[in-house]
Structures are given as C-alpha cells and as structure tokens.
C-alpha cells in the first residue's frame, strides 16, 4: 500500500474562481514552474515516503514542496520563513500550494531531507534546455565567485588559538566539575545520598561542547598537515623538469619532531567546511566557499557547477569541464577561463585533450615572436598558449569569455539576491548551489519559451 498524502490536485474546482490557476495570467512564471515540475522525475523524493511505516499525519505533497522551493529560488525568496509567509501573502505561492500553508519548519525540513535529490534536478532541467536548442557546447566559459557561508568569520580559530583555548577550557571545565562535586557533597549531607539531583549546569555543558568541537577541529588540522607533508614528500621524489615553483608551506615541524599545522591555519566553529576567502571585487575577507560554474555561450545556460573550499581557481578547470561531460555526455568544443585557472598540468590533462582551451598564463607574456611559426619545438605550454591567444581566432574566442559567464553571476547575486548559503557543510552547500543554478536555467528556459510563443 502506497503512502497517503494530503489531498493535492491542481485540477480541483473551486467556486470563486472555478480554477486556482485563473488567479494568474496564463504566461505567469509560477504556472510554468508548476508544469516543469510535473514533467520532472521526482521518484527519488517519493520513494523516501514509501519506505515509511505510514503512521502519523499525512505530509504535504512532495510536488507542492518542490514547486514552492523552485519558484522561491527563482524570484529570490529562499528562506523557509519567507516561503511560509508568501503562501499567505503572494497569489502565485497560493496557487502553487493549492491554498495550503506549510509552516517554515516543514519547508526547511523538506529541503534538508531531500536536498541531494533537489540538486539532481539540475541535470534534468539542463537536459530540457539542451532539447530545445539552448545548449550547443560550442564554447563554455568558466569562472568562480566567493559566496558567504552561513557562518561568521569571527567564529574562526587559528591552530595556535585552538591550543590556547583548549587549555583554558580544560581548566575551566575542571573548575566547574570541582564546584559541582562540592555542591553534590553538600546536597548529600542535606538531602541524603542516592537522591537524584539536577543535571550538570548549562554553563558546564556549553564549555564541554565547545571543548569537544575545538579538539575535533584541532585533530582535523593536524591530519591535514600530515597529509600535506606526505604529498610534498612524494612530489619531491618524482623527477621534474624546469625550474621548481615556490609553494607556501602548509605544515611545520615541532621541537619534538612532530608534523603540525601552521599556527595561523584556521577552522570555523559554526561551519568547519567553510574557509576564509578573499573577495577580489571588494578586497575583503569573508567566511565562505568558492562557487564554480561553466556557462554555455548559446544562451548563458549553466552546464557545470560545483563548490570547492580552495580560495584560488588553479585546480578547477578540469573538474568543471568533467562536470559538463558528466551532465551532457560530451565535452565542449572550446572552453575559456581567466588566468587564475592556468596551470600546465590542467591544460595538458588527458580528460581535456580534445577541448580547444583558451586560458591565459598567469605569467607575463614572453618575447618569442609574433607568429606561431617562430615557436621552437621545445616551446612551453605557456608560450604556446600566448601564441594561440594572439591569433585572431584565439583573441575572438577569449574576448567572449567575460560576456558569457560574468552576467550569470550578476543575475544570481545582484538580481535574485543570492549572496549567502542558507545551509552548512560542503555537501549541503554544493547541493544548494545546484538548486540555485537549476533555477537560473529554468528562468532562461521560461523566457525562451515565451519568446518562441510570441514569434
């Protein structure tokens, strides 16, 4: 027997007006979102309910919740409280919910419970865009932006501060435990032994919780330092050609010979997966993530998206292009990215060998002549890339990069107002970013459909 849901029927007839959808004009975005969601495969969400025991109050229909979330992200209402309020105040939300009002706890719980499946809808919408001709994969431009985490940078502790805080908290917890023991002994004399007393004071519980969190983050930093040392040791053993580039050390050796993190290595107590990053636009530091996208030149459809913890983009070119291939089954013909993505290893990677890459080296252009014919056989990857970008064709392709990808970030951050993740943890943040990118593509699909109908 299948799961029983509350009644939810978009064809239900009312007296005034006879059809809920008549409250909106026929070309309204909310109705388009409803139609698209009805065409999507929601089996990954529905099967979760089938696994239950059927007890309890019937939940809201998953299609209702998915429509509320997608339409909310489309128009910049992302928080569960704003979505709840909209089901009372906004006609479009009332139509999508069939005049039901899920509370914000139900909305937040649904999003958190099904976030992974909601993120997977990105591929389904992307494939819809491809079927109507909005994706050609002739040229994909790649870029990243820093987005604030749901955490304050003032809740970040350095490794050195963690060690000091750990000792301070150990001392404080010991003091509070001693005080609790003294009180227990006094109460034993007053009330007699064996009588149940109050639980540990909240002050002590808070300190013990904070101590445990600091110890966990401290251990995580120490493990990362050991892994970085091991990787550096392995790289030194490999044969290298050319001059070695200086790399900032990620670890240190203590007086006792232990591999330890650098004193300034930091972790955030609220969202340990987030990192302190510099926003190159505002030249300020914030606790956040590095959100990456690959955008198709045909109609500015996002064809690849991911979130990383690295503050720079140098290692992200290949992963984003692999994401594109995973989503659509093939690599683009050409791809462009700014100099922050350049590395010889990325441009010569086996996975992108068939892609016509346009990524300027992050070094000054060498004086090697103006024609490709002047390049010696021993020319470096940097030299060959400079020659490609100096050619009329290469210059024309790279010139399009900025106009393809940067307006997408403007639409997401400035027009729709998505400047901070609502969720915490890398896995949940990446799924939320896919939801944001999916709604961007859905808006593009909606506008293209309207233009086709008007033509």
GROMACS .gro file of C-alpha atoms in nm:
model
  455
    1UNK     CA    1   0.000   0.000   0.000
    2UNK     CA    2   0.142   0.337  -0.103
    3UNK     CA    3   0.198   0.636   0.121
    4UNK     CA    4  -0.110   0.853   0.185
    5UNK     CA    5  -0.064   1.225   0.121
    6UNK     CA    6  -0.285   1.518   0.194
    7UNK     CA    7  -0.518   1.594  -0.094
    8UNK     CA    8  -0.333   1.791  -0.363
    9UNK     CA    9  -0.497   1.829  -0.704
   10UNK     CA   10  -0.418   2.118  -0.937
   11UNK     CA   11  -0.740   2.039  -1.126
   12UNK     CA   12  -0.959   2.082  -0.819
   13UNK     CA   13  -1.252   2.314  -0.900
   14UNK     CA   14  -1.349   2.599  -0.667
   15UNK     CA   15  -1.647   2.833  -0.675
   16UNK     CA   16  -1.462   3.167  -0.697
   17UNK     CA   17  -1.274   3.140  -0.924
   18UNK     CA   18  -1.355   2.794  -1.074
   19UNK     CA   19  -0.985   2.717  -1.126
   20UNK     CA   20  -0.697   2.819  -0.898
   21UNK     CA   21  -0.478   2.893  -1.200
   22UNK     CA   22  -0.719   3.161  -1.314
   23UNK     CA   23  -0.581   3.377  -1.035
   24UNK     CA   24  -0.270   3.420  -1.254
   25UNK     CA   25  -0.221   3.523  -1.614
   26UNK     CA   26  -0.156   3.226  -1.845
   27UNK     CA   27   0.210   3.316  -1.906
   28UNK     CA   28   0.299   3.356  -1.537
   29UNK     CA   29   0.631   3.209  -1.419
   30UNK     CA   30   0.462   3.019  -1.135
   31UNK     CA   31   0.244   2.824  -1.377
   32UNK     CA   32   0.549   2.746  -1.591
   33UNK     CA   33   0.736   2.619  -1.283
   34UNK     CA   34   0.435   2.402  -1.198
   35UNK     CA   35   0.426   2.250  -1.547
   36UNK     CA   36   0.801   2.182  -1.547
   37UNK     CA   37   0.795   2.018  -1.203
   38UNK     CA   38   0.507   1.796  -1.316
   39UNK     CA   39   0.730   1.677  -1.603
   40UNK     CA   40   1.034   1.604  -1.383
   41UNK     CA   41   1.116   1.267  -1.233
   42UNK     CA   42   1.057   1.304  -0.857
   43UNK     CA   43   1.083   0.932  -0.784
   44UNK     CA   44   1.399   0.985  -0.577
   45UNK     CA   45   1.196   1.204  -0.339
   46UNK     CA   46   0.878   0.997  -0.346
   47UNK     CA   47   1.048   0.668  -0.260
   48UNK     CA   48   1.160   0.810   0.076
   49UNK     CA   49   0.796   0.826   0.181
   50UNK     CA   50   0.727   0.474   0.058
   51UNK     CA   51   0.990   0.345   0.298
   52UNK     CA   52   0.798   0.480   0.600
   53UNK     CA   53   0.553   0.289   0.818
   54UNK     CA   54   0.253   0.501   0.716
   55UNK     CA   55   0.185   0.627   1.067
   56UNK     CA   56   0.145   0.990   1.166
   57UNK     CA   57  -0.022   1.284   0.999
   58UNK     CA   58  -0.003   1.280   0.618
   59UNK     CA   59   0.281   1.504   0.493
   60UNK     CA   60   0.243   1.779   0.236
   61UNK     CA   61   0.265   1.650  -0.120
   62UNK     CA   62   0.628   1.649  -0.243
   63UNK     CA   63   0.526   1.818  -0.570
   64UNK     CA   64   0.382   2.108  -0.370
   65UNK     CA   65   0.703   2.150  -0.169
   66UNK     CA   66   0.929   2.122  -0.475
   67UNK     CA   67   0.725   2.388  -0.658
   68UNK     CA   68   0.741   2.626  -0.362
   69UNK     CA   69   1.117   2.586  -0.329
   70UNK     CA   70   1.195   2.617  -0.701
   71UNK     CA   71   0.967   2.917  -0.754
   72UNK     CA   72   1.107   3.077  -0.438
   73UNK     CA   73   1.466   3.039  -0.558
   74UNK     CA   74   1.364   3.176  -0.899
   75UNK     CA   75   1.236   3.503  -0.754
   76UNK     CA   76   1.482   3.543  -0.466
   77UNK     CA   77   1.272   3.407  -0.177
   78UNK     CA   78   1.499   3.136  -0.041
   79UNK     CA   79   1.440   3.126   0.335
   80UNK     CA   80   1.175   2.891   0.472
   81UNK     CA   81   1.014   3.172   0.674
   82UNK     CA   82   0.978   3.392   0.368
   83UNK     CA   83   0.829   3.100   0.178
   84UNK     CA   84   0.576   3.031   0.455
   85UNK     CA   85   0.474   3.398   0.462
   86UNK     CA   86   0.441   3.401   0.083
   87UNK     CA   87   0.184   3.121   0.092
   88UNK     CA   88  -0.040   3.368   0.277
   89UNK     CA   89   0.051   3.694   0.103
   90UNK     CA   90   0.152   3.605  -0.254
   91UNK     CA   91  -0.110   3.487  -0.503
   92UNK     CA   92   0.143   3.286  -0.705
   93UNK     CA   93   0.251   3.090  -0.399
   94UNK     CA   94  -0.113   3.034  -0.300
   95UNK     CA   95  -0.176   2.888  -0.644
   96UNK     CA   96   0.127   2.658  -0.629
   97UNK     CA   97   0.032   2.535  -0.282
   98UNK     CA   98  -0.339   2.498  -0.369
   99UNK     CA   99  -0.412   2.743  -0.088
  100UNK     CA  100  -0.226   2.534   0.171
  101UNK     CA  101   0.025   2.696   0.406
  102UNK     CA  102   0.314   2.468   0.509
  103UNK     CA  103   0.494   2.611   0.811
  104UNK     CA  104   0.859   2.708   0.782
  105UNK     CA  105   0.974   2.405   0.983
  106UNK     CA  106   0.807   2.173   0.729
  107UNK     CA  107   0.964   2.361   0.438
  108UNK     CA  108   1.311   2.368   0.596
  109UNK     CA  109   1.284   2.002   0.693
  110UNK     CA  110   1.179   1.900   0.342
  111UNK     CA  111   1.467   2.093   0.183
  112UNK     CA  112   1.721   1.944   0.421
  113UNK     CA  113   1.582   1.592   0.391
  114UNK     CA  114   1.569   1.590   0.009
  115UNK     CA  115   1.849   1.834  -0.072
  116UNK     CA  116   2.056   1.578  -0.261
  117UNK     CA  117   1.761   1.484  -0.485
  118UNK     CA  118   1.671   1.851  -0.534
  119UNK     CA  119   2.027   1.911  -0.655
  120UNK     CA  120   1.992   1.625  -0.904
  121UNK     CA  121   1.701   1.806  -1.069
  122UNK     CA  122   1.971   2.037  -1.211
  123UNK     CA  123   2.063   1.774  -1.471
  124UNK     CA  124   1.700   1.714  -1.569
  125UNK     CA  125   1.637   2.085  -1.630
  126UNK     CA  126   1.971   2.115  -1.812
  127UNK     CA  127   1.870   1.835  -2.047
  128UNK     CA  128   1.539   2.016  -2.114
  129UNK     CA  129   1.742   2.323  -2.214
  130UNK     CA  130   1.955   2.112  -2.446
  131UNK     CA  131   1.648   1.957  -2.612
  132UNK     CA  132   1.504   2.297  -2.705
  133UNK     CA  133   1.837   2.416  -2.850
  134UNK     CA  134   1.961   2.643  -2.570
  135UNK     CA  135   2.282   2.439  -2.526
  136UNK     CA  136   2.531   2.378  -2.810
  137UNK     CA  137   2.861   2.321  -2.624
  138UNK     CA  138   3.047   2.516  -2.887
  139UNK     CA  139   3.208   2.742  -2.627
  140UNK     CA  140   3.188   2.708  -2.248
  141UNK     CA  141   3.323   2.987  -2.028
  142UNK     CA  142   3.432   2.901  -1.673
  143UNK     CA  143   3.454   3.126  -1.370
  144UNK     CA  144   3.414   3.124  -0.993
  145UNK     CA  145   3.281   3.356  -0.726
  146UNK     CA  146   3.310   3.370  -0.348
  147UNK     CA  147   2.979   3.324  -0.167
  148UNK     CA  148   2.943   3.378   0.206
  149UNK     CA  149   2.889   3.074   0.425
  150UNK     CA  150   2.620   3.055   0.690
  151UNK     CA  151   2.887   3.132   0.947
  152UNK     CA  152   3.066   3.433   1.092
  153UNK     CA  153   3.435   3.481   1.026
  154UNK     CA  154   3.466   3.586   1.390
  155UNK     CA  155   3.386   3.226   1.490
  156UNK     CA  156   3.710   3.108   1.326
  157UNK     CA  157   4.003   3.000   1.540
  158UNK     CA  158   4.364   2.960   1.435
  159UNK     CA  159   4.554   2.643   1.531
  160UNK     CA  160   4.758   2.843   1.783
  161UNK     CA  161   4.441   2.988   1.936
  162UNK     CA  162   4.281   2.641   1.943
  163UNK     CA  163   4.566   2.511   2.157
  164UNK     CA  164   4.531   2.805   2.399
  165UNK     CA  165   4.151   2.776   2.406
  166UNK     CA  166   4.174   2.402   2.468
  167UNK     CA  167   4.390   2.458   2.776
  168UNK     CA  168   4.166   2.738   2.900
  169UNK     CA  169   3.855   2.524   2.860
  170UNK     CA  170   4.017   2.220   3.022
  171UNK     CA  171   4.099   2.435   3.324
  172UNK     CA  172   3.752   2.588   3.331
  173UNK     CA  173   3.574   2.253   3.295
  174UNK     CA  174   3.788   2.108   3.575
  175UNK     CA  175   3.697   2.406   3.794
  176UNK     CA  176   3.326   2.367   3.720
  177UNK     CA  177   3.340   1.992   3.780
  178UNK     CA  178   3.510   2.055   4.114
  179UNK     CA  179   3.241   2.308   4.201
  180UNK     CA  180   2.971   2.058   4.101
  181UNK     CA  181   3.135   1.792   4.319
  182UNK     CA  182   3.141   2.030   4.615
  183UNK     CA  183   2.773   2.112   4.565
  184UNK     CA  184   2.690   1.741   4.535
  185UNK     CA  185   2.862   1.667   4.864
  186UNK     CA  186   2.680   1.950   5.038
  187UNK     CA  187   2.345   1.827   4.899
  188UNK     CA  188   2.425   1.470   5.006
  189UNK     CA  189   2.464   1.597   5.360
  190UNK     CA  190   2.144   1.799   5.331
  191UNK     CA  191   1.916   1.556   5.144
  192UNK     CA  192   2.091   1.222   5.183
  193UNK     CA  193   2.283   1.005   4.938
  194UNK     CA  194   2.111   0.837   4.646
  195UNK     CA  195   1.872   1.124   4.580
  196UNK     CA  196   1.861   1.241   4.216
  197UNK     CA  197   1.987   1.599   4.178
  198UNK     CA  198   1.974   1.843   3.890
  199UNK     CA  199   2.171   1.774   3.572
  200UNK     CA  200   2.501   1.945   3.501
  201UNK     CA  201   2.464   2.322   3.481
  202UNK     CA  202   2.420   2.463   3.130
  203UNK     CA  203   2.741   2.662   3.172
  204UNK     CA  204   2.936   2.338   3.209
  205UNK     CA  205   2.757   2.167   2.920
  206UNK     CA  206   2.834   2.461   2.689
  207UNK     CA  207   3.202   2.456   2.777
  208UNK     CA  208   3.228   2.079   2.732
  209UNK     CA  209   3.057   2.104   2.392
  210UNK     CA  210   3.290   2.383   2.280
  211UNK     CA  211   3.593   2.190   2.407
  212UNK     CA  212   3.490   1.880   2.213
  213UNK     CA  213   3.438   2.086   1.895
  214UNK     CA  214   3.777   2.257   1.928
  215UNK     CA  215   3.951   1.924   1.985
  216UNK     CA  216   3.784   1.777   1.675
  217UNK     CA  217   3.887   2.073   1.457
  218UNK     CA  218   4.238   2.067   1.601
  219UNK     CA  219   4.271   1.697   1.514
  220UNK     CA  220   4.139   1.766   1.163
  221UNK     CA  221   4.405   2.036   1.106
  222UNK     CA  222   4.676   1.802   1.232
  223UNK     CA  223   4.564   1.525   0.993
  224UNK     CA  224   4.563   1.771   0.701
  225UNK     CA  225   4.916   1.886   0.789
  226UNK     CA  226   5.040   1.526   0.788
  227UNK     CA  227   4.870   1.458   0.454
  228UNK     CA  228   5.024   1.773   0.305
  229UNK     CA  229   5.369   1.671   0.429
  230UNK     CA  230   5.328   1.324   0.280
  231UNK     CA  231   5.217   1.469  -0.055
  232UNK     CA  232   5.510   1.710  -0.062
  233UNK     CA  233   5.748   1.425   0.017
  234UNK     CA  234   5.604   1.217  -0.269
  235UNK     CA  235   5.631   1.508  -0.515
  236UNK     CA  236   5.997   1.563  -0.425
  237UNK     CA  237   6.072   1.203  -0.516
  238UNK     CA  238   5.926   1.246  -0.867
  239UNK     CA  239   6.162   1.357  -1.146
  240UNK     CA  240   6.093   1.718  -1.252
  241UNK     CA  241   6.190   1.930  -1.549
  242UNK     CA  242   6.240   2.304  -1.547
  243UNK     CA  243   6.255   2.541  -1.254
  244UNK     CA  244   6.063   2.450  -0.940
  245UNK     CA  245   5.793   2.692  -0.834
  246UNK     CA  246   5.786   2.817  -0.477
  247UNK     CA  247   5.497   2.682  -0.274
  248UNK     CA  248   5.386   2.827   0.054
  249UNK     CA  249   5.437   2.564   0.327
  250UNK     CA  250   5.124   2.411   0.480
  251UNK     CA  251   5.287   2.248   0.781
  252UNK     CA  252   5.569   2.281   1.034
  253UNK     CA  253   5.783   2.054   1.248
  254UNK     CA  254   5.767   2.097   1.625
  255UNK     CA  255   6.065   2.084   1.859
  256UNK     CA  256   5.971   1.723   1.928
  257UNK     CA  257   5.980   1.639   1.555
  258UNK     CA  258   5.602   1.621   1.510
  259UNK     CA  259   5.432   1.740   1.191
  260UNK     CA  260   5.189   2.013   1.293
  261UNK     CA  261   4.968   2.271   1.119
  262UNK     CA  262   5.093   2.625   1.082
  263UNK     CA  263   4.992   2.846   1.377
  264UNK     CA  264   4.769   3.061   1.153
  265UNK     CA  265   4.577   2.766   0.999
  266UNK     CA  266   4.210   2.828   1.074
  267UNK     CA  267   3.881   2.644   1.113
  268UNK     CA  268   3.534   2.784   1.174
  269UNK     CA  269   3.337   2.660   1.474
  270UNK     CA  270   2.997   2.717   1.307
  271UNK     CA  271   3.070   2.566   0.964
  272UNK     CA  272   3.405   2.383   0.974
  273UNK     CA  273   3.388   2.309   0.599
  274UNK     CA  274   3.389   2.679   0.508
  275UNK     CA  275   3.712   2.871   0.460
  276UNK     CA  276   3.834   3.228   0.500
  277UNK     CA  277   3.849   3.366   0.144
  278UNK     CA  278   3.937   3.696  -0.015
  279UNK     CA  279   3.673   3.857  -0.235
  280UNK     CA  280   3.874   4.016  -0.517
  281UNK     CA  281   3.589   4.252  -0.602
  282UNK     CA  282   3.556   4.407  -0.256
  283UNK     CA  283   3.914   4.325  -0.148
  284UNK     CA  284   3.774   4.197   0.181
  285UNK     CA  285   3.792   3.861   0.358
  286UNK     CA  286   3.484   3.656   0.435
  287UNK     CA  287   3.396   3.311   0.563
  288UNK     CA  288   3.268   3.134   0.256
  289UNK     CA  289   3.300   2.893  -0.034
  290UNK     CA  290   3.427   2.917  -0.391
  291UNK     CA  291   3.130   2.851  -0.624
  292UNK     CA  292   3.226   2.741  -0.977
  293UNK     CA  293   3.020   2.739  -1.297
  294UNK     CA  294   3.068   2.654  -1.664
  295UNK     CA  295   2.834   2.855  -1.890
  296UNK     CA  296   2.740   2.768  -2.247
  297UNK     CA  297   2.772   3.056  -2.494
  298UNK     CA  298   2.448   2.983  -2.681
  299UNK     CA  299   2.205   3.119  -2.418
  300UNK     CA  300   2.407   3.152  -2.095
  301UNK     CA  301   2.288   2.816  -1.963
  302UNK     CA  302   2.492   2.677  -1.673
  303UNK     CA  303   2.619   2.338  -1.790
  304UNK     CA  304   2.852   2.258  -1.500
  305UNK     CA  305   2.851   2.366  -1.136
  306UNK     CA  306   3.040   2.276  -0.821
  307UNK     CA  307   3.157   2.424  -0.490
  308UNK     CA  308   3.513   2.399  -0.359
  309UNK     CA  309   3.697   2.501  -0.045
  310UNK     CA  310   4.007   2.629  -0.227
  311UNK     CA  311   4.037   3.005  -0.238
  312UNK     CA  312   4.201   3.008  -0.583
  313UNK     CA  313   4.081   2.855  -0.910
  314UNK     CA  314   4.402   2.697  -1.040
  315UNK     CA  315   4.288   2.338  -0.983
  316UNK     CA  316   3.927   2.384  -1.100
  317UNK     CA  317   3.947   2.391  -1.483
  318UNK     CA  318   3.947   2.014  -1.537
  319UNK     CA  319   3.687   1.929  -1.267
  320UNK     CA  320   3.434   2.180  -1.408
  321UNK     CA  321   3.480   2.050  -1.762
  322UNK     CA  322   3.445   1.692  -1.637
  323UNK     CA  323   3.121   1.801  -1.470
  324UNK     CA  324   2.998   1.929  -1.807
  325UNK     CA  325   3.079   1.596  -1.970
  326UNK     CA  326   2.907   1.407  -1.690
  327UNK     CA  327   2.591   1.618  -1.722
  328UNK     CA  328   2.562   1.618  -2.103
  329UNK     CA  329   2.765   1.320  -2.217
  330UNK     CA  330   3.033   1.515  -2.405
  331UNK     CA  331   3.296   1.785  -2.369
  332UNK     CA  332   3.255   2.131  -2.527
  333UNK     CA  333   3.442   2.213  -2.847
  334UNK     CA  334   3.611   2.515  -2.686
  335UNK     CA  335   3.647   2.647  -2.332
  336UNK     CA  336   3.780   2.970  -2.183
  337UNK     CA  337   3.875   3.084  -1.835
  338UNK     CA  338   4.075   3.368  -1.684
  339UNK     CA  339   4.441   3.347  -1.583
  340UNK     CA  340   4.357   3.219  -1.236
  341UNK     CA  341   4.274   2.880  -1.390
  342UNK     CA  342   4.602   2.837  -1.574
  343UNK     CA  343   4.836   2.551  -1.494
  344UNK     CA  344   5.043   2.338  -1.729
  345UNK     CA  345   4.906   2.024  -1.563
  346UNK     CA  346   4.543   2.130  -1.628
  347UNK     CA  347   4.598   2.228  -1.992
  348UNK     CA  348   4.775   1.902  -2.073
  349UNK     CA  349   4.535   1.679  -1.877
  350UNK     CA  350   4.415   1.373  -2.065
  351UNK     CA  351   4.047   1.448  -1.991
  352UNK     CA  352   4.052   1.783  -2.179
  353UNK     CA  353   4.282   1.688  -2.465
  354UNK     CA  354   4.006   1.731  -2.724
  355UNK     CA  355   3.892   2.073  -2.596
  356UNK     CA  356   4.020   2.392  -2.760
  357UNK     CA  357   4.131   2.572  -2.441
  358UNK     CA  358   4.180   2.947  -2.407
  359UNK     CA  359   4.333   3.023  -2.067
  360UNK     CA  360   4.596   3.299  -2.042
  361UNK     CA  361   4.905   3.206  -1.840
  362UNK     CA  362   4.931   3.380  -1.506
  363UNK     CA  363   5.281   3.498  -1.602
  364UNK     CA  364   5.398   3.789  -1.815
  365UNK     CA  365   5.398   3.719  -2.187
  366UNK     CA  366   5.750   3.623  -2.304
  367UNK     CA  367   5.911   3.785  -2.608
  368UNK     CA  368   5.910   3.490  -2.851
  369UNK     CA  369   5.795   3.649  -3.174
  370UNK     CA  370   5.456   3.730  -3.314
  371UNK     CA  371   5.383   3.424  -3.531
  372UNK     CA  372   5.325   3.065  -3.432
  373UNK     CA  373   5.584   2.956  -3.689
  374UNK     CA  374   5.855   3.117  -3.477
  375UNK     CA  375   5.787   2.886  -3.185
  376UNK     CA  376   6.062   2.630  -3.129
  377UNK     CA  377   5.977   2.264  -3.084
  378UNK     CA  378   6.072   2.297  -2.719
  379UNK     CA  379   5.821   2.579  -2.655
  380UNK     CA  380   5.647   2.556  -2.317
  381UNK     CA  381   5.274   2.528  -2.256
  382UNK     CA  382   5.272   2.895  -2.156
  383UNK     CA  383   5.442   3.004  -2.479
  384UNK     CA  384   5.203   2.804  -2.697
  385UNK     CA  385   4.902   2.944  -2.514
  386UNK     CA  386   5.024   3.302  -2.561
  387UNK     CA  387   5.059   3.239  -2.934
  388UNK     CA  388   4.707   3.094  -2.953
  389UNK     CA  389   4.560   3.395  -2.774
  390UNK     CA  390   4.747   3.636  -3.003
  391UNK     CA  391   4.592   3.482  -3.314
  392UNK     CA  392   4.272   3.648  -3.449
  393UNK     CA  393   4.065   3.336  -3.380
  394UNK     CA  394   4.202   3.286  -3.030
  395UNK     CA  395   4.160   3.653  -2.944
  396UNK     CA  396   3.797   3.645  -3.063
  397UNK     CA  397   3.710   3.336  -2.858
  398UNK     CA  398   3.871   3.460  -2.537
  399UNK     CA  399   3.715   3.804  -2.581
  400UNK     CA  400   3.371   3.640  -2.543
  401UNK     CA  401   3.452   3.482  -2.206
  402UNK     CA  402   3.362   3.781  -1.992
  403UNK     CA  403   3.032   3.845  -2.172
  404UNK     CA  404   2.928   3.479  -2.138
  405UNK     CA  405   2.993   3.396  -1.774
  406UNK     CA  406   3.001   3.717  -1.569
  407UNK     CA  407   2.640   3.826  -1.641
  408UNK     CA  408   2.529   3.493  -1.492
  409UNK     CA  409   2.687   3.579  -1.158
  410UNK     CA  410   2.528   3.924  -1.178
  411UNK     CA  411   2.185   3.770  -1.228
  412UNK     CA  412   2.231   3.525  -0.940
  413UNK     CA  413   2.391   3.759  -0.686
  414UNK     CA  414   2.256   4.104  -0.772
  415UNK     CA  415   1.916   4.046  -0.935
  416UNK     CA  416   1.800   3.738  -0.742
  417UNK     CA  417   1.989   3.834  -0.428
  418UNK     CA  418   2.167   3.505  -0.359
  419UNK     CA  419   2.475   3.619  -0.166
  420UNK     CA  420   2.489   3.366   0.119
  421UNK     CA  421   2.432   2.995   0.153
  422UNK     CA  422   2.150   2.903   0.389
  423UNK     CA  423   2.289   2.559   0.471
  424UNK     CA  424   2.615   2.440   0.628
  425UNK     CA  425   2.867   2.176   0.529
  426UNK     CA  426   3.028   2.125   0.188
  427UNK     CA  427   2.786   1.854   0.068
  428UNK     CA  428   2.476   2.056   0.156
  429UNK     CA  429   2.622   2.379   0.019
  430UNK     CA  430   2.705   2.213  -0.314
  431UNK     CA  431   2.350   2.075  -0.341
  432UNK     CA  432   2.209   2.420  -0.265
  433UNK     CA  433   2.434   2.572  -0.535
  434UNK     CA  434   2.297   2.319  -0.785
  435UNK     CA  435   1.946   2.430  -0.686
  436UNK     CA  436   2.042   2.794  -0.748
  437UNK     CA  437   2.197   2.708  -1.086
  438UNK     CA  438   1.898   2.493  -1.182
  439UNK     CA  439   1.658   2.781  -1.121
  440UNK     CA  440   1.883   3.011  -1.329
  441UNK     CA  441   1.850   2.767  -1.619
  442UNK     CA  442   1.476   2.735  -1.560
  443UNK     CA  443   1.436   3.113  -1.588
  444UNK     CA  444   1.629   3.108  -1.916
  445UNK     CA  445   1.408   2.827  -2.042
  446UNK     CA  446   1.093   3.017  -1.939
  447UNK     CA  447   1.199   3.334  -2.124
  448UNK     CA  448   1.300   3.141  -2.434
  449UNK     CA  449   0.962   2.966  -2.435
  450UNK     CA  450   0.777   3.298  -2.408
  451UNK     CA  451   0.979   3.447  -2.693
  452UNK     CA  452   0.907   3.142  -2.910
  453UNK     CA  453   0.535   3.174  -2.841
  454UNK     CA  454   0.537   3.544  -2.930
  455UNK     CA  455   0.728   3.488  -3.256
   0.00000   0.00000   0.00000
